mmCIF file with all atom_site columns, C-alpha atoms in Angstrom:
data_model
loop_
_atom_site.group_PDB
_atom_site.id
_atom_site.type_symbol
_atom_site.label_atom_id
_atom_site.label_alt_id
_atom_site.label_comp_id
_atom_site.label_asym_id
_atom_site.label_entity_id
_atom_site.label_seq_id
_atom_site.pdbx_PDB_ins_code
_atom_site.Cartn_x
_atom_site.Cartn_y
_atom_site.Cartn_z
_atom_site.occupancy
_atom_site.B_iso_or_equiv
_atom_site.pdbx_formal_charge
_atom_site.auth_seq_id
_atom_site.auth_comp_id
_atom_site.auth_asym_id
_atom_site.auth_atom_id
_atom_site.pdbx_PDB_model_num
ATOM 1  C CA . MET A 1 1  ? 3.645   1.159  9.557  1.00 86.00 ? 1  MET A CA 1
ATOM 2  C CA . LYS A 1 2  ? 1.747   4.266  9.513  1.00 91.00 ? 2  LYS A CA 1
ATOM 3  C CA . TYR A 1 3  ? 0.807   6.406  6.501  1.00 94.00 ? 3  TYR A CA 1
ATOM 4  C CA . THR A 1 4  ? -0.873  9.880  6.263  1.00 92.00 ? 4  THR A CA 1
ATOM 5  C CA . VAL A 1 5  ? -4.243  9.558  4.588  1.00 95.00 ? 5  VAL A CA 1
ATOM 6  C CA . ILE A 1 6  ? -6.186  12.444 3.077  1.00 94.00 ? 6  ILE A CA 1
ATOM 7  C CA . ILE A 1 7  ? -9.990  12.074 2.845  1.00 96.00 ? 7  ILE A CA 1
ATOM 8  C CA . GLU A 1 8  ? -11.818 14.628 0.783  1.00 96.00 ? 8  GLU A CA 1
ATOM 9  C CA . LYS A 1 9  ? -15.443 15.052 -0.142 1.00 95.00 ? 9  LYS A CA 1
ATOM 10 C CA . GLY A 1 10 ? -16.207 13.681 -3.624 1.00 91.00 ? 10 GLY A CA 1
ATOM 11 C CA . ARG A 1 11 ? -17.362 16.061 -6.363 1.00 90.00 ? 11 ARG A CA 1
ATOM 12 C CA . GLU A 1 12 ? -20.849 14.467 -6.515 1.00 90.00 ? 12 GLU A CA 1
ATOM 13 C CA . SER A 1 13 ? -21.129 12.183 -3.494 1.00 91.00 ? 13 SER A CA 1
ATOM 14 C CA . GLY A 1 14 ? -19.140 10.191 -1.069 1.00 96.00 ? 14 GLY A CA 1
ATOM 15 C CA . TYR A 1 15 ? -15.568 10.607 0.003  1.00 98.00 ? 15 TYR A CA 1
ATOM 16 C CA . ILE A 1 16 ? -12.230 9.891  -1.756 1.00 98.00 ? 16 ILE A CA 1
ATOM 17 C CA . ALA A 1 17 ? -9.236  8.753  0.395  1.00 98.00 ? 17 ALA A CA 1
ATOM 18 C CA . TYR A 1 18 ? -5.567  8.507  -0.666 1.00 97.00 ? 18 TYR A CA 1
ATOM 19 C CA . ALA A 1 19 ? -2.107  8.041  0.794  1.00 95.00 ? 19 ALA A CA 1
ATOM 20 C CA . PRO A 1 20 ? 0.295   10.563 -0.627 1.00 92.00 ? 20 PRO A CA 1
ATOM 21 C CA . ALA A 1 21 ? 3.356   8.437  0.244  1.00 93.00 ? 21 ALA A CA 1
ATOM 22 C CA . LEU A 1 22 ? 1.976   5.564  -1.834 1.00 96.00 ? 22 LEU A CA 1
ATOM 23 C CA . LYS A 1 23 ? 1.574   6.676  -5.480 1.00 94.00 ? 23 LYS A CA 1
ATOM 24 C CA . GLY A 1 24 ? -1.733  5.736  -6.941 1.00 96.00 ? 24 GLY A CA 1
ATOM 25 C CA . CYS A 1 25 ? -3.122  4.131  -3.679 1.00 97.00 ? 25 CYS A CA 1
ATOM 26 C CA . VAL A 1 26 ? -6.711  5.577  -3.649 1.00 98.00 ? 26 VAL A CA 1
ATOM 27 C CA . SER A 1 27 ? -10.067 4.453  -2.449 1.00 98.00 ? 27 SER A CA 1
ATOM 28 C CA . GLN A 1 28 ? -13.520 5.801  -1.811 1.00 97.00 ? 28 GLN A CA 1
ATOM 29 C CA . GLY A 1 29 ? -16.602 5.297  0.217  1.00 97.00 ? 29 GLY A CA 1
ATOM 30 C CA . PRO A 1 30 ? -20.033 6.790  0.811  1.00 97.00 ? 30 PRO A CA 1
ATOM 31 C CA . THR A 1 31 ? -19.110 8.013  4.310  1.00 97.00 ? 31 THR A CA 1
ATOM 32 C CA . LYS A 1 32 ? -15.791 9.229  5.857  1.00 97.00 ? 32 LYS A CA 1
ATOM 33 C CA . ALA A 1 33 ? -15.769 6.029  7.989  1.00 97.00 ? 33 ALA A CA 1
ATOM 34 C CA . ALA A 1 34 ? -16.206 3.790  4.978  1.00 98.00 ? 34 ALA A CA 1
ATOM 35 C CA . ALA A 1 35 ? -13.600 5.649  2.980  1.00 98.00 ? 35 ALA A CA 1
ATOM 36 C CA . ARG A 1 36 ? -11.116 5.226  5.953  1.00 97.00 ? 36 ARG A CA 1
ATOM 37 C CA . ARG A 1 37 ? -11.971 1.395  6.137  1.00 98.00 ? 37 ARG A CA 1
ATOM 38 C CA . ASN A 1 38 ? -11.381 1.198  2.399  1.00 98.00 ? 38 ASN A CA 1
ATOM 39 C CA . ILE A 1 39 ? -8.215  3.025  2.288  1.00 98.00 ? 39 ILE A CA 1
ATOM 40 C CA . ARG A 1 40 ? -6.788  0.862  4.990  1.00 98.00 ? 40 ARG A CA 1
ATOM 41 C CA . GLU A 1 41 ? -7.578  -2.236 2.888  1.00 98.00 ? 41 GLU A CA 1
ATOM 42 C CA . ALA A 1 42 ? -6.181  -0.564 -0.278 1.00 98.00 ? 42 ALA A CA 1
ATOM 43 C CA . ILE A 1 43 ? -2.924  0.269  1.659  1.00 98.00 ? 43 ILE A CA 1
ATOM 44 C CA . GLU A 1 44 ? -2.582  -3.283 2.754  1.00 98.00 ? 44 GLU A CA 1
ATOM 45 C CA . ALA A 1 45 ? -3.175  -4.705 -0.695 1.00 98.00 ? 45 ALA A CA 1
ATOM 46 C CA . TYR A 1 46 ? -0.771  -2.106 -2.155 1.00 98.00 ? 46 TYR A CA 1
ATOM 47 C CA . ILE A 1 47 ? 2.068   -3.148 0.180  1.00 98.00 ? 47 ILE A CA 1
ATOM 48 C CA . GLU A 1 48 ? 1.376   -6.779 -0.330 1.00 98.00 ? 48 GLU A CA 1
ATOM 49 C CA . ALA A 1 49 ? 1.643   -6.299 -4.152 1.00 98.00 ? 49 ALA A CA 1
ATOM 50 C CA . LEU A 1 50 ? 4.967   -4.315 -3.770 1.00 98.00 ? 50 LEU A CA 1
ATOM 51 C CA . ILE A 1 51 ? 6.385   -7.096 -1.488 1.00 98.00 ? 51 ILE A CA 1
ATOM 52 C CA . ALA A 1 52 ? 5.161   -9.910 -4.000 1.00 98.00 ? 52 ALA A CA 1
ATOM 53 C CA . ASP A 1 53 ? 6.838   -8.016 -6.883 1.00 98.00 ? 53 ASP A CA 1
ATOM 54 C CA . GLY A 1 54 ? 10.165  -7.617 -4.830 1.00 98.00 ? 54 GLY A CA 1
ATOM 55 C CA . LEU A 1 55 ? 9.663   -3.808 -4.805 1.00 97.00 ? 55 LEU A CA 1
ATOM 56 C CA . PRO A 1 56 ? 10.623  -1.618 -1.902 1.00 96.00 ? 56 PRO A CA 1
ATOM 57 C CA . VAL A 1 57 ? 7.795   -0.498 0.397  1.00 96.00 ? 57 VAL A CA 1
ATOM 58 C CA . PRO A 1 58 ? 7.744   3.317  0.661  1.00 95.00 ? 58 PRO A CA 1
ATOM 59 C CA . GLN A 1 59 ? 8.286   4.697  4.196  1.00 91.00 ? 59 GLN A CA 1
ATOM 60 C CA . GLU A 1 60 ? 6.482   7.823  5.240  1.00 88.00 ? 60 GLU A CA 1
ATOM 61 C CA . ASN A 1 61 ? 9.257   10.404 5.971  1.00 82.00 ? 61 ASN A CA 1
ATOM 62 C CA . LYS A 1 62 ? 7.398   13.643 5.805  1.00 77.00 ? 62 LYS A CA 1
ATOM 63 C CA . VAL A 1 63 ? 4.854   14.799 8.213  1.00 75.00 ? 63 VAL A CA 1
ATOM 64 C CA . PRO A 1 64 ? 2.461   17.248 6.415  1.00 77.00 ? 64 PRO A CA 1
ATOM 65 C CA . THR A 1 65 ? 1.237   20.405 8.013  1.00 84.00 ? 65 THR A CA 1
ATOM 66 C CA . LEU A 1 66 ? -2.300  21.511 7.254  1.00 83.00 ? 66 LEU A CA 1
ATOM 67 C CA . MET A 1 67 ? -3.325  25.034 7.425  1.00 87.00 ? 67 MET A CA 1
ATOM 68 C CA . THR A 1 68 ? -5.739  27.414 6.096  1.00 90.00 ? 68 THR A CA 1
ATOM 69 C CA . VAL A 1 69 ? -4.683  30.441 4.108  1.00 93.00 ? 69 VAL A CA 1
ATOM 70 C CA . LYS A 1 70 ? -6.968  33.384 3.640  1.00 95.00 ? 70 LYS A CA 1
ATOM 71 C CA . VAL A 1 71 ? -6.736  35.088 0.263  1.00 93.00 ? 71 VAL A CA 1
#
């Protein structure tokens, strides 16, 4: 399975990573690479928990478009 992951600079330090298709699946790390590794582990644990609870695993059905808007 593939999920879109968004990685943002933290307010004070480090990076926050989340998967929009998986509500509440969030992780962090001191670097982008660490945040990416950590969110991968978080996604795996999230999916395992859903399966263990007999809940459906969300499929990513939207491909986001990122753009910059000048205002």
